[in-house]
Amino acid sequence: MRLIQFLAGAVGLLANVCKAAPSVSVVSNTQLDPEGIFFVSYDGVVNVNSFQLSAVLTYKNYQFAAWYTSTGTAILGRRKLPSGSWSTLQLPHNLSTMDSHNAINLGVSPEDGKIHVALDCHSTSLFYTISEANLATSGNSWVASRFAAITSTLGTLNIGTEITYPQFVITPQNLLQFVFRTGISGDGATQLAEYSAGGWNNVGSWASATGTYTAPDGAVSTLRNLYIHGFTYHGERAYVSGTWREQNAAVSCSPEGLTNHDTIYIYSDDLGRTWFNNASAQVGTSGTSPINVNTAGIIVDSLDADHGLMNQESQTVDSTGLIHIIISYVPGRFTQCVENYETVRPEFARPFHLYQNPNGTFTKVEIPFFIQAVGRSQILMDSEDNVYVILPYVRVVTASKATGWTDWTMVYNGTATALDAFGEVTLDRARVPTGVASVLYQQNSTGTTPSAVKLIDFTLNG
Ligand SMILES: *[C@@H]1O[C@H](CO)[C@@H](O)[C@H](O)[C@H]1NC(C)=O
Ligand SMILES: *[C@@H]1O[C@H](CO)[C@@H](O)[C@H](O)[C@H]1NC(C)=O
Ligand SMILES: *[C@@H]1O[C@H](CO)[C@@H](O)[C@H](O)[C@H]1NC(C)=O
Ligand SMILES: *[C@@H]1O[C@H](CO)[C@@H](O)[C@H](O)[C@H]1NC(C)=O
Ligand SMILES: *[C@@H]1O[C@H](CO)[C@@H](O)[C@H](O)[C@H]1NC(C)=O
């Protein structure tokens, strides 16, 4: 009897070992700048925001990173992968205002190997520069003179004077695209431009501010903007998930709440020209007929504006082409009205793994750890479709595909290892397919005392 119990126990243990949540191991933790600019605005720091998409970017044999120094000078870093030392150059531009939106974002156009940089905007003109051809791969000396003069247009394309959230996306077809918002928070349009044959062209707006939203209590809002969790290509398909931010604060139960509501999902199979909902019905055309809050069949998780739902968290796509999204909010068991998201989210907000099943339905699973911050988390997957979520302060929690993403375990605790990270981080998404998560973070500080900007590299499940 005892022997049988022992054997059963051993088999159970073995099964657990085989199914253990995927691990990470630290390869390196490199200081890029001992004195990055530090100030907290809109609950964030300017060097590290989840909406940047590409503050750190791998392209072929090189990795690039961007940040502002203590004096606000824009710096671009480059190293040869996997472990070359960093070179830096100073762009002839300084941060214009102490606003955490005004981050630096990087892209590469594969057709000519030019590096693109967009920075320093929040409902203002953007600042943009482009490098000489092939600087992304040539290894030529890393000096600012290899970049063109800074402009407020994308080449000859004038995108206006109310720009926020510039994001570069490299498509599997080797095009560079540019996703951005025009207008303002609560009254903005989401836009797409494309670089080809050496120039930028406008594709147009694919999500507009129009339509009518009625909250459960009857309050009505007639303007908003779509905040996206990402713009992710897998094969021919572009996947977008997001949340709406209403202009009328009355749609939330509290004036200090967040007016974000619902999680939407759309996709495009023609490089962002036409858009489809989860039921494969065409719902939008960029430029002429953008989606809006009243577009049918785009909500994949319903939630009203009373729960402190965060915007611009993160998303990824698995090897079979199904989207996985991280959203976070305060579950109803803690309160049905988040009165002040800045105090209630750090106490009670939880991340949720929201993903599409092969039959098209969406499943939402609460991840059993607190966010412990106002800010956001980053989701990524390894080649075996295991999920890794980097919670604020570089706490890495994982779940295995083998268990249907249920065995959530904290496998790296950046709080315990005293990284002293200021909450939110950004991720080099282009490097993930090589089995490495490069995570940019900045150390916590007080007031405007500068702090270190660092890059920590983890290998995934190995
Ligand atoms: C940026 O700030 C630095 C340090 O204060 C200064 O030396 C430099 O001239 C400024 N650059 C620009 C382009 O304003
Ligand atoms: C998504 O589409 C599938 C397949 O048509 C459907 O079964 C499912 O209910 C839809 N899910 C949502 C959240 O719309
Ligand atoms: C779709 O798949 C999910 C996950 O396997 C399952 O829970 C759900 O019942 C399925 N729904 C339909 C309509 O087949
Ligand atoms: C992470 O580390 C902190 C500081 O040591 C500790 O308080 C916390 O309980 C740890 N979290 C987990 C999930 O182990
Ligand atoms: C960051 O520093 C501020 C100011 O000292 C402090 O109030 C806050 O608790 C720190 N955050 C973390 C996560 O340690």
Coordinates of C-alpha atoms and ligand atoms in Angstrom, one line a residue:
M1 CA 0.0 0.0 0.0
R2 CA 2.7 2.4 1.1
L3 CA 4.8 1.4 -1.9
I4 CA 1.8 2.1 -4.2
Q5 CA 1.3 5.5 -2.6
F6 CA 5.0 6.2 -2.9
L7 CA 4.9 5.3 -6.6
A8 CA 1.8 7.3 -7.3
G9 CA 3.4 10.2 -5.5
A10 CA 6.6 9.9 -7.6
V11 CA 4.6 9.6 -10.8
G12 CA 2.6 12.7 -9.8
L13 CA 5.8 14.6 -9.0
L14 CA 7.3 13.6 -12.3
A15 CA 4.2 14.7 -14.1
N16 CA 4.4 18.1 -12.3
V17 CA 8.1 18.4 -13.2
C18 CA 7.2 17.8 -16.9
K19 CA 4.4 20.3 -16.8
A20 CA 6.1 22.9 -14.7
A21 CA 5.4 26.5 -15.7
P22 CA 8.2 27.7 -18.0
S23 CA 11.2 29.3 -16.4
V24 CA 13.4 32.3 -17.2
S25 CA 17.1 32.8 -16.5
V26 CA 18.9 36.1 -16.3
V27 CA 21.7 36.4 -19.0
S28 CA 22.7 39.9 -18.2
N29 CA 21.6 43.1 -16.6
T30 CA 23.3 46.1 -18.3
Q31 CA 23.3 49.7 -17.3
L32 CA 22.7 51.8 -20.4
D33 CA 22.9 55.2 -18.6
P34 CA 23.5 55.8 -14.9
E35 CA 21.5 59.1 -15.1
G36 CA 18.4 58.8 -17.2
I37 CA 15.9 61.6 -16.9
F38 CA 13.4 60.8 -14.1
F39 CA 10.0 62.5 -13.4
V40 CA 6.6 60.9 -13.0
S41 CA 3.8 62.3 -15.1
Y42 CA 0.5 60.6 -16.0
D43 CA 1.8 57.8 -13.6
G44 CA 4.6 57.0 -16.0
V45 CA 8.3 57.8 -16.8
V46 CA 9.2 59.0 -20.2
N47 CA 11.9 56.4 -20.9
V48 CA 9.8 53.3 -20.3
N49 CA 6.2 53.1 -21.5
S50 CA 4.3 50.0 -22.7
F51 CA 2.9 52.0 -25.6
Q52 CA 6.3 52.6 -27.1
L53 CA 6.4 49.2 -28.8
S54 CA 10.0 49.8 -29.8
A55 CA 12.3 51.7 -27.4
V56 CA 14.5 48.7 -27.7
L57 CA 14.6 46.9 -31.1
T58 CA 16.5 44.0 -32.5
Y59 CA 17.1 44.0 -36.2
K60 CA 19.2 41.2 -37.6
N61 CA 22.6 41.2 -35.8
Y62 CA 22.1 44.5 -33.9
Q63 CA 20.0 45.7 -31.0
F64 CA 19.1 49.4 -30.7
A65 CA 17.8 51.3 -27.7
A66 CA 16.7 54.9 -27.1
W67 CA 16.3 57.0 -24.0
Y68 CA 16.7 60.6 -22.7
T69 CA 19.6 61.5 -20.5
S70 CA 19.3 63.6 -17.3
T71 CA 19.4 66.8 -19.4
G72 CA 16.7 65.5 -21.7
T73 CA 19.1 64.8 -24.6
A74 CA 17.8 62.0 -26.9
I75 CA 20.3 59.1 -27.0
L76 CA 20.4 56.2 -29.4
G77 CA 22.3 53.1 -28.4
R78 CA 23.6 50.2 -30.5
R79 CA 25.2 46.9 -29.8
K80 CA 26.0 43.8 -31.7
L81 CA 24.1 40.7 -30.5
P82 CA 24.2 38.7 -28.5
S83 CA 26.4 40.5 -26.1
G84 CA 28.5 43.3 -27.7
S85 CA 29.1 46.5 -25.8
W86 CA 26.9 49.5 -26.3
S87 CA 27.8 52.5 -28.4
T88 CA 25.8 55.6 -28.1
L89 CA 25.1 58.8 -30.1
Q90 CA 23.3 62.0 -29.2
L91 CA 20.5 63.1 -31.5
P92 CA 20.4 66.9 -31.9
H93 CA 17.1 67.0 -29.9
N94 CA 16.2 67.4 -26.3
L95 CA 12.9 66.5 -24.6
S96 CA 10.7 69.6 -25.0
T97 CA 8.5 69.1 -21.9
M98 CA 8.3 67.0 -18.8
D99 CA 5.5 64.7 -20.1
S100 CA 5.9 60.9 -20.0
H101 CA 4.0 60.5 -23.3
N102 CA 6.9 62.1 -25.2
A103 CA 8.9 58.8 -25.5
I104 CA 11.3 57.8 -28.2
N105 CA 10.3 55.1 -30.7
L106 CA 12.5 53.1 -33.2
G107 CA 11.8 51.4 -36.5
V108 CA 13.8 50.0 -39.4
S109 CA 12.7 49.9 -43.0
P110 CA 13.9 46.5 -44.4
E111 CA 13.9 47.7 -48.0
D112 CA 16.8 50.1 -47.4
G113 CA 18.1 49.3 -43.9
K114 CA 17.4 52.8 -42.7
I115 CA 16.7 53.5 -39.0
H116 CA 13.7 55.7 -38.2
V117 CA 13.2 57.6 -35.0
A118 CA 10.0 59.3 -33.8
L119 CA 9.9 61.2 -30.5
D120 CA 8.7 63.9 -28.2
C121 CA 5.0 64.4 -28.9
H122 CA 1.8 64.5 -27.0
S123 CA -1.0 66.0 -29.1
T124 CA 1.6 68.1 -30.8
S125 CA 3.8 67.9 -33.9
L126 CA 6.2 65.0 -33.7
F127 CA 10.0 65.0 -34.2
Y128 CA 11.3 62.5 -36.8
T129 CA 14.6 61.5 -38.3
I130 CA 15.8 58.8 -40.7
S131 CA 19.3 57.4 -41.0
E132 CA 21.5 56.7 -44.0
A133 CA 20.8 53.5 -45.9
N134 CA 21.8 50.2 -44.3
L135 CA 22.8 51.7 -41.0
A136 CA 20.6 49.0 -39.3
T137 CA 23.1 46.4 -40.5
S138 CA 26.3 48.0 -41.8
G139 CA 28.0 48.5 -38.5
N140 CA 29.2 51.9 -39.7
S141 CA 30.4 54.2 -37.0
W142 CA 27.6 55.1 -34.7
V143 CA 27.5 58.9 -35.1
A144 CA 24.6 61.4 -35.3
S145 CA 25.8 62.7 -38.6
R146 CA 24.4 59.5 -40.2
F147 CA 20.9 60.8 -39.5
A148 CA 19.0 63.4 -41.4
A149 CA 17.9 66.7 -39.9
I150 CA 15.0 66.4 -37.6
T151 CA 11.6 67.3 -39.1
S152 CA 8.0 67.5 -38.0
T153 CA 6.9 65.5 -41.1
L154 CA 7.5 62.0 -42.2
G155 CA 9.7 62.8 -45.2
T156 CA 7.3 64.7 -47.4
L157 CA 4.2 63.3 -45.6
N158 CA 2.6 65.9 -43.3
I159 CA 0.7 64.1 -40.6
G160 CA -0.4 67.2 -38.8
T161 CA 0.2 68.9 -35.5
E162 CA -1.7 66.7 -33.0
I163 CA 0.3 63.5 -32.9
T164 CA 0.6 61.0 -30.0
Y165 CA 1.8 57.4 -29.6
P166 CA 4.1 57.0 -32.7
Q167 CA 4.7 53.3 -33.2
F168 CA 6.7 51.6 -35.9
V169 CA 5.7 48.1 -37.1
I170 CA 7.8 45.9 -39.4
T171 CA 5.5 43.7 -41.4
P172 CA 6.4 40.1 -42.5
Q173 CA 6.3 41.4 -46.1
N174 CA 9.3 43.6 -45.1
L175 CA 7.4 46.9 -45.1
L176 CA 7.7 49.5 -42.4
Q177 CA 4.4 50.9 -41.1
F178 CA 3.7 53.7 -38.7
V179 CA 0.7 53.7 -36.3
F180 CA -0.3 56.8 -34.4
R181 CA -3.1 58.8 -32.9
T182 CA -4.3 62.2 -34.2
G183 CA -6.4 64.4 -32.0
I184 CA -6.5 64.1 -28.2
S185 CA -7.4 61.7 -25.5
G186 CA -11.2 61.1 -25.6
D187 CA -11.4 62.7 -29.1
G188 CA -8.9 61.0 -31.4
A189 CA -8.5 58.9 -34.5
T190 CA -6.1 56.0 -34.9
Q191 CA -4.0 56.2 -38.1
L192 CA -1.7 54.3 -40.4
A193 CA 1.1 55.3 -42.7
E194 CA 3.5 53.2 -44.7
Y195 CA 7.0 53.5 -46.0
S196 CA 7.9 52.1 -49.4
A197 CA 10.2 53.0 -52.3
G198 CA 11.9 55.4 -50.0
G199 CA 9.0 57.5 -48.9
W200 CA 6.0 57.7 -46.6
N201 CA 2.4 57.4 -47.8
N202 CA -0.8 57.9 -45.8
V203 CA -3.1 54.8 -45.5
G204 CA -5.6 56.6 -43.4
S205 CA -7.6 56.4 -40.2
W206 CA -9.0 53.0 -39.2
A207 CA -10.6 53.9 -35.9
S208 CA -12.5 57.1 -35.4
A209 CA -13.9 59.2 -32.5
T210 CA -17.5 59.1 -33.7
G211 CA -20.5 57.2 -32.4
T212 CA -22.5 57.0 -29.2
Y213 CA -21.7 55.1 -26.1
T214 CA -24.3 54.8 -23.4
A215 CA -23.1 53.7 -19.9
P216 CA -25.2 51.2 -17.8
D217 CA -26.4 54.2 -15.7
G218 CA -27.6 56.0 -18.9
A219 CA -24.8 58.6 -19.2
V220 CA -24.0 59.2 -22.9
S221 CA -20.7 60.0 -24.5
T222 CA -20.4 61.1 -28.1
L223 CA -16.6 61.3 -28.5
R224 CA -13.7 59.0 -27.6
N225 CA -10.5 57.4 -28.9
L226 CA -9.3 53.8 -29.4
Y227 CA -6.3 52.8 -27.3
I228 CA -4.6 49.8 -28.8
H229 CA -2.8 47.0 -27.0
G230 CA -0.6 46.4 -30.0
F231 CA -0.5 46.1 -33.8
T232 CA 0.9 42.6 -34.4
Y233 CA 1.6 40.8 -37.6
H234 CA 1.5 37.0 -37.9
G235 CA 1.9 36.0 -41.6
E236 CA -0.4 38.1 -43.7
R237 CA -2.6 39.2 -40.8
A238 CA -2.4 42.3 -38.7
Y239 CA -4.1 41.8 -35.3
V240 CA -5.3 44.7 -33.2
S241 CA -7.0 44.7 -29.8
G242 CA -7.9 47.7 -27.8
T243 CA -10.2 49.6 -25.4
W244 CA -12.3 52.7 -26.0
R245 CA -11.7 55.9 -23.9
E246 CA -14.8 58.0 -23.6
Q247 CA -14.6 61.8 -23.4
N248 CA -17.6 62.2 -21.1
A249 CA -16.4 61.5 -17.6
A250 CA -20.0 60.8 -16.5
V251 CA -19.9 57.3 -18.1
S252 CA -17.7 56.3 -15.2
C253 CA -19.1 55.9 -11.7
S254 CA -16.5 58.3 -10.4
P255 CA -14.8 61.5 -11.8
E256 CA -11.5 60.0 -10.6
G257 CA -12.2 56.7 -12.4
L258 CA -11.0 55.7 -15.9
T259 CA -13.5 56.0 -18.8
N260 CA -12.0 53.1 -20.6
H261 CA -14.5 50.3 -21.5
D262 CA -14.6 47.0 -23.3
T263 CA -11.9 45.1 -25.2
I264 CA -12.3 45.0 -28.9
Y265 CA -10.5 42.8 -31.5
I266 CA -10.2 43.4 -35.3
Y267 CA -7.9 42.1 -37.9
S268 CA -6.7 42.9 -41.4
D269 CA -5.4 40.6 -44.1
D270 CA -4.3 43.4 -46.5
L271 CA -1.8 45.4 -44.6
G272 CA -4.3 47.5 -42.7
R273 CA -6.6 48.5 -45.6
T274 CA -9.7 46.6 -44.7
W275 CA -10.7 45.4 -41.3
F276 CA -12.8 42.4 -40.0
N277 CA -14.4 41.4 -36.7
N278 CA -14.1 38.1 -34.9
A279 CA -16.9 36.7 -36.9
S280 CA -15.0 37.5 -40.2
A281 CA -17.4 40.2 -41.3
Q282 CA -15.8 43.3 -42.9
V283 CA -16.3 46.2 -40.5
G284 CA -14.0 48.9 -41.6
T285 CA -11.9 50.4 -44.4
S286 CA -8.9 52.6 -43.6
G287 CA -9.3 56.2 -44.8
T288 CA -13.0 56.1 -45.8
S289 CA -14.9 54.0 -43.3
P290 CA -13.0 53.5 -40.0
I291 CA -14.4 51.4 -37.2
N292 CA -16.1 53.2 -34.3
V293 CA -17.7 52.4 -31.0
N294 CA -20.9 51.3 -32.7
T295 CA -19.2 48.9 -35.1
A296 CA -20.9 45.5 -34.8
G297 CA -19.3 42.4 -33.4
I298 CA -15.9 43.8 -32.3
I299 CA -16.2 43.5 -28.5
V300 CA -14.6 40.3 -27.3
D301 CA -14.7 41.2 -23.6
S302 CA -17.4 43.5 -22.2
L303 CA -16.6 45.7 -19.3
D304 CA -18.1 49.1 -18.3
A305 CA -16.1 52.1 -17.2
D306 CA -16.3 51.5 -13.5
H307 CA -13.4 49.0 -13.1
G308 CA -10.2 50.9 -13.7
L309 CA -9.6 49.1 -17.0
M310 CA -6.1 50.1 -18.3
N311 CA -5.4 51.1 -21.9
Q312 CA -2.4 50.1 -24.0
E313 CA -1.4 47.0 -22.1
S314 CA 0.0 44.4 -24.5
Q315 CA -0.8 41.6 -26.9
T316 CA 0.9 38.8 -28.9
V317 CA -0.1 36.1 -31.4
D318 CA 0.7 32.4 -30.9
S319 CA 2.2 30.0 -33.4
T320 CA -1.2 29.0 -34.7
G321 CA -2.3 32.6 -35.4
L322 CA -4.5 33.2 -32.3
I323 CA -4.3 36.4 -30.4
H324 CA -3.4 36.6 -26.7
I325 CA -4.1 39.9 -24.8
I326 CA -3.3 41.1 -21.4
I327 CA -5.8 43.5 -19.9
S328 CA -6.0 44.6 -16.3
Y329 CA -8.6 46.0 -14.0
V330 CA -10.1 45.8 -10.5
P331 CA -12.2 42.6 -10.3
G332 CA -15.8 43.3 -9.1
R333 CA -15.3 41.3 -5.9
F334 CA -13.0 44.1 -4.6
T335 CA -15.4 47.0 -5.6
Q336 CA -18.0 47.7 -8.2
C337 CA -16.8 51.3 -8.5
V338 CA -13.1 52.2 -8.8
E339 CA -13.4 55.7 -7.3
N340 CA -9.8 56.7 -8.0
Y341 CA -7.8 54.5 -10.3
E342 CA -4.5 55.9 -9.1
T343 CA -5.0 54.6 -5.6
V344 CA -7.3 51.6 -6.2
R345 CA -5.4 50.0 -9.1
P346 CA -2.1 49.6 -7.1
E347 CA -4.1 47.9 -4.3
F348 CA -6.5 45.6 -6.2
A349 CA -5.9 45.5 -10.0
R350 CA -5.3 42.1 -11.5
P351 CA -4.0 41.1 -14.9
F352 CA -6.2 38.9 -17.1
H353 CA -5.1 36.6 -20.0
L354 CA -7.7 37.1 -22.7
Y355 CA -7.1 34.7 -25.7
Q356 CA -8.9 33.3 -28.7
N357 CA -9.6 29.6 -28.9
P358 CA -9.3 27.6 -32.1
N359 CA -13.1 27.7 -32.5
G360 CA -13.0 31.5 -32.4
T361 CA -14.4 32.1 -28.9
F362 CA -12.5 34.1 -26.4
T363 CA -11.5 32.9 -22.9
K364 CA -10.5 35.2 -20.1
V365 CA -8.5 33.9 -17.1
E366 CA -7.5 36.0 -14.1
I367 CA -3.8 35.7 -13.4
P368 CA -3.4 35.2 -9.6
F369 CA -1.0 38.1 -8.9
F370 CA -1.7 41.7 -8.2
I371 CA -0.5 44.4 -10.7
Q372 CA 0.7 46.5 -7.6
A373 CA 0.9 49.6 -9.8
V374 CA -1.2 52.0 -11.9
G375 CA 0.8 50.8 -14.9
R376 CA 0.9 47.9 -17.3
S377 CA 2.3 44.5 -18.1
Q378 CA 3.9 42.9 -21.2
I379 CA 2.8 39.5 -22.6
L380 CA 5.1 37.4 -24.7
M381 CA 5.2 33.7 -25.8
D382 CA 8.0 31.3 -26.6
S383 CA 8.2 29.0 -29.6
E384 CA 6.1 26.4 -27.8
D385 CA 3.4 28.9 -27.1
N386 CA 4.0 29.1 -23.3
V387 CA 3.0 32.5 -22.0
Y388 CA 5.2 34.9 -20.0
V389 CA 3.8 38.1 -18.5
I390 CA 6.2 40.8 -17.2
L391 CA 4.3 42.5 -14.4
P392 CA 5.4 45.9 -13.1
Y393 CA 8.8 45.9 -11.2
V394 CA 10.0 43.1 -13.6
R395 CA 8.0 40.3 -11.9
V396 CA 7.8 37.5 -14.5
V397 CA 4.9 35.1 -14.2
T398 CA 4.4 32.2 -16.7
A399 CA 1.9 29.6 -17.7
S400 CA 2.5 26.5 -19.9
K401 CA 0.6 25.7 -23.0
A402 CA 0.5 22.1 -21.8
T403 CA -1.9 23.0 -19.0
G404 CA -4.0 25.3 -21.1
W405 CA -2.2 28.3 -19.5
T406 CA -3.5 27.6 -16.0
D407 CA -0.4 26.9 -14.0
W408 CA 0.5 30.6 -13.3
T409 CA 3.8 30.8 -11.4
M410 CA 6.1 33.7 -10.6
V411 CA 9.4 32.6 -11.9
Y412 CA 11.4 35.8 -11.5
N413 CA 10.6 38.4 -8.8
G414 CA 12.2 41.7 -9.6
T415 CA 11.1 43.0 -6.2
A416 CA 12.9 40.3 -4.3
T417 CA 16.1 40.8 -6.5
A418 CA 16.1 44.5 -5.7
L419 CA 16.2 45.7 -9.3
D420 CA 14.3 48.7 -7.9
A421 CA 12.5 49.2 -11.2
F422 CA 10.0 51.9 -11.6
G423 CA 6.9 49.8 -12.4
E424 CA 6.3 49.6 -16.2
V425 CA 8.8 48.1 -18.6
T426 CA 9.2 47.8 -22.4
L427 CA 10.2 44.7 -24.3
D428 CA 12.2 44.0 -27.4
R429 CA 9.5 42.1 -29.2
A430 CA 11.6 41.5 -32.3
R431 CA 14.2 39.6 -30.2
V432 CA 11.6 37.2 -28.6
P433 CA 11.7 34.7 -31.5
T434 CA 15.4 34.1 -30.7
G435 CA 14.4 32.9 -27.2
V436 CA 15.5 36.0 -25.4
A437 CA 13.4 38.6 -23.6
S438 CA 15.3 41.9 -23.5
V439 CA 13.5 44.2 -21.0
L440 CA 14.2 47.9 -20.7
Y441 CA 13.5 49.4 -17.3
Q442 CA 14.5 52.4 -15.3
Q443 CA 15.3 52.5 -11.6
N444 CA 12.9 54.2 -9.2
S445 CA 13.8 57.6 -7.9
T446 CA 12.2 60.6 -6.2
G447 CA 11.2 64.0 -7.6
T448 CA 13.4 64.7 -10.6
T449 CA 16.5 63.0 -9.4
P450 CA 17.9 61.0 -12.4
S451 CA 18.2 57.2 -12.2
A452 CA 19.8 54.4 -14.1
V453 CA 18.3 53.1 -17.4
K454 CA 18.9 49.4 -17.6
L455 CA 18.4 46.4 -19.9
I456 CA 17.9 43.0 -18.4
D457 CA 18.0 39.9 -20.7
F458 CA 16.3 36.6 -19.9
T459 CA 16.4 33.4 -21.8
L460 CA 13.0 31.8 -22.1
N461 CA 12.4 28.3 -20.7
G462 CA 16.1 27.2 -20.9
Ligands
LIG1 C1 20.3 69.7 -25.2 O1 20.8 69.9 -23.9 C2 22.2 69.9 -23.7 C3 22.5 69.9 -22.2 O2 21.7 70.9 -21.6 C4 22.8 71.1 -24.5 O3 24.2 71.1 -24.3 C5 22.4 71.0 -25.9 O4 22.8 72.1 -26.6 C6 20.9 70.8 -26.1 N1 20.6 70.5 -27.5 C7 19.7 71.0 -28.2 C8 19.5 70.5 -29.6 O5 19.0 71.9 -27.8
LIG2 C1 -16.0 35.0 -32.0 O1 -16.4 34.2 -33.1 C2 -16.7 32.9 -32.8 C3 -16.9 32.1 -34.1 O2 -17.8 32.7 -34.9 C4 -18.0 32.8 -31.9 O3 -18.3 31.5 -31.6 C5 -17.7 33.6 -30.7 O4 -18.8 33.7 -29.9 C6 -17.2 35.0 -31.0 N1 -16.7 35.5 -29.7 C7 -16.9 36.8 -29.4 C8 -16.5 37.2 -28.0 O5 -17.5 37.6 -30.1
LIG3 C1 -14.9 26.7 -28.1 O1 -13.7 26.2 -27.5 C2 -13.6 26.5 -26.1 C3 -12.2 26.1 -25.6 O2 -11.9 24.8 -26.0 C4 -14.8 25.8 -25.4 O3 -14.7 26.0 -24.0 C5 -16.1 26.2 -25.9 O4 -17.1 25.5 -25.3 C6 -16.1 26.1 -27.4 N1 -17.3 26.7 -27.9 C7 -18.0 26.3 -28.9 C8 -19.2 27.1 -29.3 O5 -17.7 25.3 -29.5
LIG4 C1 8.4 39.0 -4.4 O1 9.4 39.6 -3.5 C2 8.8 40.5 -2.6 C3 10.0 41.1 -1.8 O2 10.8 40.1 -1.3 C4 7.9 39.7 -1.6 O3 7.3 40.6 -0.7 C5 6.8 39.0 -2.5 O4 6.0 38.2 -1.7 C6 7.4 38.2 -3.6 N1 6.3 37.7 -4.4 C7 6.1 36.4 -4.7 C8 4.9 36.1 -5.5 O5 6.9 35.6 -4.3
LIG5 C1 9.6 54.8 -5.7 O1 10.1 55.9 -5.0 C2 9.0 56.6 -4.4 C3 9.7 57.9 -3.8 O2 10.7 57.5 -2.9 C4 8.3 55.8 -3.3 O3 7.3 56.6 -2.7 C5 7.7 54.6 -4.0 O4 7.2 53.7 -3.0 C6 8.8 53.8 -4.7 N1 8.2 52.7 -5.5 C7 8.6 51.5 -5.3 C8 7.9 50.5 -6.1 O5 9.5 51.1 -4.5

